[in-house]
Structures are given as C-alpha cells and as structure tokens.
C-alpha cells in the first residue's frame, strides 16, 4: 500500500511539501493499519517527528523520506559550520524511507543513534554534507556516502525491510479521481456538504 500511495503523492508534483505529505501518510498508516498510537511532534520540534507507542513503551523517530539515497538534512536553520556539525547530537533513531518509483520498491531503514555514532566516528568529516557556496547556505546534513553506509549497516543489523509493489494500474484514472476526491474533501471541510 505504501508504495502505491507513494506514487499517488506525486500527482500534485514534486513540490517541497511532498515530504510532509509522505510523513502524514506514514503516521496515519501506522495508526490505522497497525493500530498503533502515534503522537506527532509539535511544530517547533526539530529533533523528532513522531512517537509510536507499542505496549507500554514509546519509540521516538526522526523521519526522512526520499526517492533515492541522497544527503539527509539534519539542521535547517543557521549558517552551516564544521563546529555546528561536529557538536550536533543525534538523540533519536532516524526512520529512513526510500520509494523508488521506477523499480517499484519501498525500503525502510532504522538508523539508531548508536549506528549513526559508529559510522560518524569511522568517516570523520566525510560523514557530513555542507552546502556549496552557490546554494542557500542554511543548515547541514549527512553526506550521501554516509547514508549509503548507514543503509548497508542497518541491513546487516536487521534494521531494514524492503518490498516490491504492484504499481497503480490506471494512473490516468487515479489522477482524475484524486482531484475529484480532493475537491469534495475541501468542500466538505469548508462546511458545504450539498
């Protein structure tokens, strides 16, 4: 289901908020399909995105979604510097979800803080991604090379699941249905049920 929905989320294009749409869908998926209690982070929170309650335990995650393995931005505000990056603390696991629409495959990885710390110490500064001077110089992240290492290590540790999916059979019809359902949803939410 996640793979097919992943495709549908691109009906509106690949605007920057596609990540937010993925995040909201994944949280609802955990709630409705797995019966889990999911708590969203407050808008001002930057180190985690949601908590999941399983039994009496709560698990806190930072969620990162992408089409293909690439850099992972971990700080969005302020000028990037090696000092900021090297003092950055990963407090929570990263739930890293890749959706490869051409291969029709979804992969989910968990990068624990311990794994991140291990790869970070092995790679040194190569672990970090810093924006080039010709881009908006805000924030910093994990380099794509480090992300690939984290993915490999997570697989080795058993913190990975991958699944091929059947594509949406009639995408053109799905697009038409999407916009029609979107129209009726907004109309209903605005209080116009007739």
JSON list of C-alpha atoms in Angstrom, two decimals, residues 70-187:
[
{"chain": "A", "resi": 70, "resn": "UNK", "atom": "CA", "xyz": [20.91, 11.06, -1.05]},
{"chain": "A", "resi": 71, "resn": "UNK", "atom": "CA", "xyz": [22.03, 13.53, 1.61]},
{"chain": "A", "resi": 72, "resn": "UNK", "atom": "CA", "xyz": [19.90, 13.80, 4.72]},
{"chain": "A", "resi": 73, "resn": "UNK", "atom": "CA", "xyz": [19.45, 17.30, 6.06]},
{"chain": "A", "resi": 74, "resn": "UNK", "atom": "CA", "xyz": [19.54, 17.32, 9.87]},
{"chain": "A", "resi": 75, "resn": "UNK", "atom": "CA", "xyz": [19.70, 21.07, 10.61]},
{"chain": "A", "resi": 76, "resn": "UNK", "atom": "CA", "xyz": [17.77, 23.64, 8.62]},
{"chain": "A", "resi": 77, "resn": "UNK", "atom": "CA", "xyz": [18.41, 26.88, 10.43]},
{"chain": "A", "resi": 78, "resn": "UNK", "atom": "CA", "xyz": [21.52, 28.95, 10.80]},
{"chain": "A", "resi": 79, "resn": "UNK", "atom": "CA", "xyz": [24.77, 29.11, 8.92]},
{"chain": "A", "resi": 80, "resn": "UNK", "atom": "CA", "xyz": [26.46, 25.72, 8.41]},
{"chain": "A", "resi": 81, "resn": "UNK", "atom": "CA", "xyz": [29.82, 25.24, 10.06]},
{"chain": "A", "resi": 82, "resn": "UNK", "atom": "CA", "xyz": [32.05, 22.33, 10.97]},
{"chain": "A", "resi": 83, "resn": "UNK", "atom": "CA", "xyz": [31.78, 23.39, 14.60]},
{"chain": "A", "resi": 84, "resn": "UNK", "atom": "CA", "xyz": [27.96, 23.11, 14.50]},
{"chain": "A", "resi": 85, "resn": "UNK", "atom": "CA", "xyz": [28.09, 19.76, 12.69]},
{"chain": "A", "resi": 86, "resn": "UNK", "atom": "CA", "xyz": [30.69, 18.22, 14.96]},
{"chain": "A", "resi": 87, "resn": "UNK", "atom": "CA", "xyz": [28.76, 19.23, 18.08]},
{"chain": "A", "resi": 88, "resn": "UNK", "atom": "CA", "xyz": [25.42, 18.02, 16.66]},
{"chain": "A", "resi": 89, "resn": "UNK", "atom": "CA", "xyz": [23.79, 15.27, 18.71]},
{"chain": "A", "resi": 90, "resn": "UNK", "atom": "CA", "xyz": [21.57, 12.54, 17.25]},
{"chain": "A", "resi": 91, "resn": "UNK", "atom": "CA", "xyz": [19.14, 11.81, 20.08]},
{"chain": "A", "resi": 92, "resn": "UNK", "atom": "CA", "xyz": [16.63, 9.61, 18.25]},
{"chain": "A", "resi": 93, "resn": "UNK", "atom": "CA", "xyz": [16.65, 6.91, 15.59]},
{"chain": "A", "resi": 94, "resn": "UNK", "atom": "CA", "xyz": [16.11, 8.02, 12.01]},
{"chain": "A", "resi": 95, "resn": "UNK", "atom": "CA", "xyz": [13.38, 6.14, 10.15]},
{"chain": "A", "resi": 96, "resn": "UNK", "atom": "CA", "xyz": [14.70, 6.40, 6.58]},
{"chain": "A", "resi": 97, "resn": "UNK", "atom": "CA", "xyz": [12.19, 5.53, 3.85]},
{"chain": "A", "resi": 98, "resn": "UNK", "atom": "CA", "xyz": [13.11, 5.36, 0.17]},
{"chain": "A", "resi": 99, "resn": "UNK", "atom": "CA", "xyz": [10.50, 4.94, -2.54]},
{"chain": "A", "resi": 100, "resn": "UNK", "atom": "CA", "xyz": [11.96, 4.05, -5.91]},
{"chain": "A", "resi": 101, "resn": "UNK", "atom": "CA", "xyz": [9.07, 4.56, -8.34]},
{"chain": "A", "resi": 102, "resn": "UNK", "atom": "CA", "xyz": [10.99, 3.24, -11.35]},
{"chain": "A", "resi": 103, "resn": "UNK", "atom": "CA", "xyz": [11.94, -0.02, -9.55]},
{"chain": "A", "resi": 104, "resn": "UNK", "atom": "CA", "xyz": [8.51, -0.14, -7.80]},
{"chain": "A", "resi": 105, "resn": "UNK", "atom": "CA", "xyz": [10.18, -0.72, -4.43]},
{"chain": "A", "resi": 106, "resn": "UNK", "atom": "CA", "xyz": [9.87, 0.73, -0.93]},
{"chain": "A", "resi": 107, "resn": "UNK", "atom": "CA", "xyz": [12.72, 0.35, 1.57]},
{"chain": "A", "resi": 108, "resn": "UNK", "atom": "CA", "xyz": [12.55, 1.25, 5.25]},
{"chain": "A", "resi": 109, "resn": "UNK", "atom": "CA", "xyz": [15.68, 1.52, 7.39]},
{"chain": "A", "resi": 110, "resn": "UNK", "atom": "CA", "xyz": [16.21, 2.40, 11.04]},
{"chain": "A", "resi": 111, "resn": "UNK", "atom": "CA", "xyz": [19.44, 4.23, 11.79]},
{"chain": "A", "resi": 112, "resn": "UNK", "atom": "CA", "xyz": [19.88, 4.04, 15.56]},
{"chain": "A", "resi": 113, "resn": "UNK", "atom": "CA", "xyz": [21.85, 6.78, 17.36]},
{"chain": "A", "resi": 114, "resn": "UNK", "atom": "CA", "xyz": [24.48, 4.12, 18.14]},
{"chain": "A", "resi": 115, "resn": "UNK", "atom": "CA", "xyz": [24.85, 3.19, 14.47]},
{"chain": "A", "resi": 116, "resn": "UNK", "atom": "CA", "xyz": [24.98, 6.85, 13.44]},
{"chain": "A", "resi": 117, "resn": "UNK", "atom": "CA", "xyz": [27.68, 7.49, 16.05]},
{"chain": "A", "resi": 118, "resn": "UNK", "atom": "CA", "xyz": [29.74, 4.49, 14.84]},
{"chain": "A", "resi": 119, "resn": "UNK", "atom": "CA", "xyz": [29.61, 5.50, 11.16]},
{"chain": "A", "resi": 120, "resn": "UNK", "atom": "CA", "xyz": [30.23, 9.13, 12.08]},
{"chain": "A", "resi": 121, "resn": "UNK", "atom": "CA", "xyz": [33.39, 8.29, 14.04]},
{"chain": "A", "resi": 122, "resn": "UNK", "atom": "CA", "xyz": [34.66, 5.99, 11.25]},
{"chain": "A", "resi": 123, "resn": "UNK", "atom": "CA", "xyz": [34.10, 8.56, 8.50]},
{"chain": "A", "resi": 124, "resn": "UNK", "atom": "CA", "xyz": [35.14, 11.76, 10.27]},
{"chain": "A", "resi": 125, "resn": "UNK", "atom": "CA", "xyz": [34.29, 14.88, 8.28]},
{"chain": "A", "resi": 126, "resn": "UNK", "atom": "CA", "xyz": [33.31, 12.78, 5.25]},
{"chain": "A", "resi": 127, "resn": "UNK", "atom": "CA", "xyz": [30.19, 11.88, 7.26]},
{"chain": "A", "resi": 128, "resn": "UNK", "atom": "CA", "xyz": [28.86, 15.42, 6.87]},
{"chain": "A", "resi": 129, "resn": "UNK", "atom": "CA", "xyz": [27.28, 17.27, 3.98]},
{"chain": "A", "resi": 130, "resn": "UNK", "atom": "CA", "xyz": [27.77, 21.03, 3.86]},
{"chain": "A", "resi": 131, "resn": "UNK", "atom": "CA", "xyz": [26.01, 23.17, 1.24]},
{"chain": "A", "resi": 132, "resn": "UNK", "atom": "CA", "xyz": [28.19, 24.57, -1.52]},
{"chain": "A", "resi": 133, "resn": "UNK", "atom": "CA", "xyz": [28.80, 28.28, -1.63]},
{"chain": "A", "resi": 134, "resn": "UNK", "atom": "CA", "xyz": [26.47, 28.75, -4.61]},
{"chain": "A", "resi": 135, "resn": "UNK", "atom": "CA", "xyz": [23.44, 27.38, -2.75]},
{"chain": "A", "resi": 136, "resn": "UNK", "atom": "CA", "xyz": [21.35, 28.66, 0.14]},
{"chain": "A", "resi": 137, "resn": "UNK", "atom": "CA", "xyz": [23.88, 28.25, 2.97]},
{"chain": "A", "resi": 138, "resn": "UNK", "atom": "CA", "xyz": [21.46, 27.17, 5.68]},
{"chain": "A", "resi": 139, "resn": "UNK", "atom": "CA", "xyz": [21.85, 24.02, 7.71]},
{"chain": "A", "resi": 140, "resn": "UNK", "atom": "CA", "xyz": [23.87, 20.87, 7.12]},
{"chain": "A", "resi": 141, "resn": "UNK", "atom": "CA", "xyz": [23.33, 17.14, 6.95]},
{"chain": "A", "resi": 142, "resn": "UNK", "atom": "CA", "xyz": [24.61, 13.61, 6.48]},
{"chain": "A", "resi": 143, "resn": "UNK", "atom": "CA", "xyz": [26.52, 13.03, 3.21]},
{"chain": "A", "resi": 144, "resn": "UNK", "atom": "CA", "xyz": [25.12, 10.63, 0.62]},
{"chain": "A", "resi": 145, "resn": "UNK", "atom": "CA", "xyz": [28.18, 8.39, 1.09]},
{"chain": "A", "resi": 146, "resn": "UNK", "atom": "CA", "xyz": [27.44, 8.20, 4.83]},
{"chain": "A", "resi": 147, "resn": "UNK", "atom": "CA", "xyz": [23.75, 7.49, 4.12]},
{"chain": "A", "resi": 148, "resn": "UNK", "atom": "CA", "xyz": [24.72, 4.54, 1.91]},
{"chain": "A", "resi": 149, "resn": "UNK", "atom": "CA", "xyz": [26.99, 3.23, 4.70]},
{"chain": "A", "resi": 150, "resn": "UNK", "atom": "CA", "xyz": [24.17, 3.62, 7.23]},
{"chain": "A", "resi": 151, "resn": "UNK", "atom": "CA", "xyz": [21.80, 1.74, 4.90]},
{"chain": "A", "resi": 152, "resn": "UNK", "atom": "CA", "xyz": [24.28, -1.11, 4.47]},
{"chain": "A", "resi": 153, "resn": "UNK", "atom": "CA", "xyz": [24.92, -1.33, 8.22]},
{"chain": "A", "resi": 154, "resn": "UNK", "atom": "CA", "xyz": [21.20, -1.18, 9.03]},
{"chain": "A", "resi": 155, "resn": "UNK", "atom": "CA", "xyz": [20.60, -4.07, 6.61]},
{"chain": "A", "resi": 156, "resn": "UNK", "atom": "CA", "xyz": [23.39, -6.05, 8.25]},
{"chain": "A", "resi": 157, "resn": "UNK", "atom": "CA", "xyz": [21.88, -5.40, 11.69]},
{"chain": "A", "resi": 158, "resn": "UNK", "atom": "CA", "xyz": [18.39, -6.46, 10.55]},
{"chain": "A", "resi": 159, "resn": "UNK", "atom": "CA", "xyz": [17.00, -2.90, 10.74]},
{"chain": "A", "resi": 160, "resn": "UNK", "atom": "CA", "xyz": [15.72, -2.90, 7.16]},
{"chain": "A", "resi": 161, "resn": "UNK", "atom": "CA", "xyz": [12.70, -4.11, 5.27]},
{"chain": "A", "resi": 162, "resn": "UNK", "atom": "CA", "xyz": [12.22, -3.80, 1.52]},
{"chain": "A", "resi": 163, "resn": "UNK", "atom": "CA", "xyz": [9.18, -4.61, -0.57]},
{"chain": "A", "resi": 164, "resn": "UNK", "atom": "CA", "xyz": [8.36, -4.56, -4.27]},
{"chain": "A", "resi": 165, "resn": "UNK", "atom": "CA", "xyz": [4.87, -3.34, -5.05]},
{"chain": "A", "resi": 166, "resn": "UNK", "atom": "CA", "xyz": [2.43, -3.51, -7.93]},
{"chain": "A", "resi": 167, "resn": "UNK", "atom": "CA", "xyz": [2.02, -0.06, -9.50]},
{"chain": "A", "resi": 168, "resn": "UNK", "atom": "CA", "xyz": [-1.29, 1.72, -9.67]},
{"chain": "A", "resi": 169, "resn": "UNK", "atom": "CA", "xyz": [-2.94, 0.03, -12.65]},
{"chain": "A", "resi": 170, "resn": "UNK", "atom": "CA", "xyz": [-4.66, 3.04, -14.23]},
{"chain": "A", "resi": 171, "resn": "UNK", "atom": "CA", "xyz": [-2.74, 6.15, -13.19]},
{"chain": "A", "resi": 172, "resn": "UNK", "atom": "CA", "xyz": [-4.69, 8.46, -15.53]},
{"chain": "A", "resi": 173, "resn": "UNK", "atom": "CA", "xyz": [-7.97, 7.41, -13.94]},
{"chain": "A", "resi": 174, "resn": "UNK", "atom": "CA", "xyz": [-6.40, 7.67, -10.47]},
{"chain": "A", "resi": 175, "resn": "UNK", "atom": "CA", "xyz": [-5.34, 11.27, -11.22]},
{"chain": "A", "resi": 176, "resn": "UNK", "atom": "CA", "xyz": [-8.88, 12.21, -12.25]},
{"chain": "A", "resi": 177, "resn": "UNK", "atom": "CA", "xyz": [-10.31, 10.51, -9.15]},
{"chain": "A", "resi": 178, "resn": "UNK", "atom": "CA", "xyz": [-7.73, 12.16, -6.92]},
{"chain": "A", "resi": 179, "resn": "UNK", "atom": "CA", "xyz": [-8.64, 15.69, -7.98]},
{"chain": "A", "resi": 180, "resn": "UNK", "atom": "CA", "xyz": [-12.35, 14.97, -7.76]},
{"chain": "A", "resi": 181, "resn": "UNK", "atom": "CA", "xyz": [-12.00, 13.49, -4.26]},
{"chain": "A", "resi": 182, "resn": "UNK", "atom": "CA", "xyz": [-9.77, 16.45, -3.28]},
{"chain": "A", "resi": 183, "resn": "UNK", "atom": "CA", "xyz": [-12.43, 18.90, -4.44]},
{"chain": "A", "resi": 184, "resn": "UNK", "atom": "CA", "xyz": [-15.18, 17.14, -2.47]},
{"chain": "A", "resi": 185, "resn": "UNK", "atom": "CA", "xyz": [-12.97, 16.83, 0.61]},
{"chain": "A", "resi": 186, "resn": "UNK", "atom": "CA", "xyz": [-12.17, 20.55, 0.66]},
{"chain": "A", "resi": 187, "resn": "UNK", "atom": "CA", "xyz": [-15.82, 21.42, 0.03]}
]
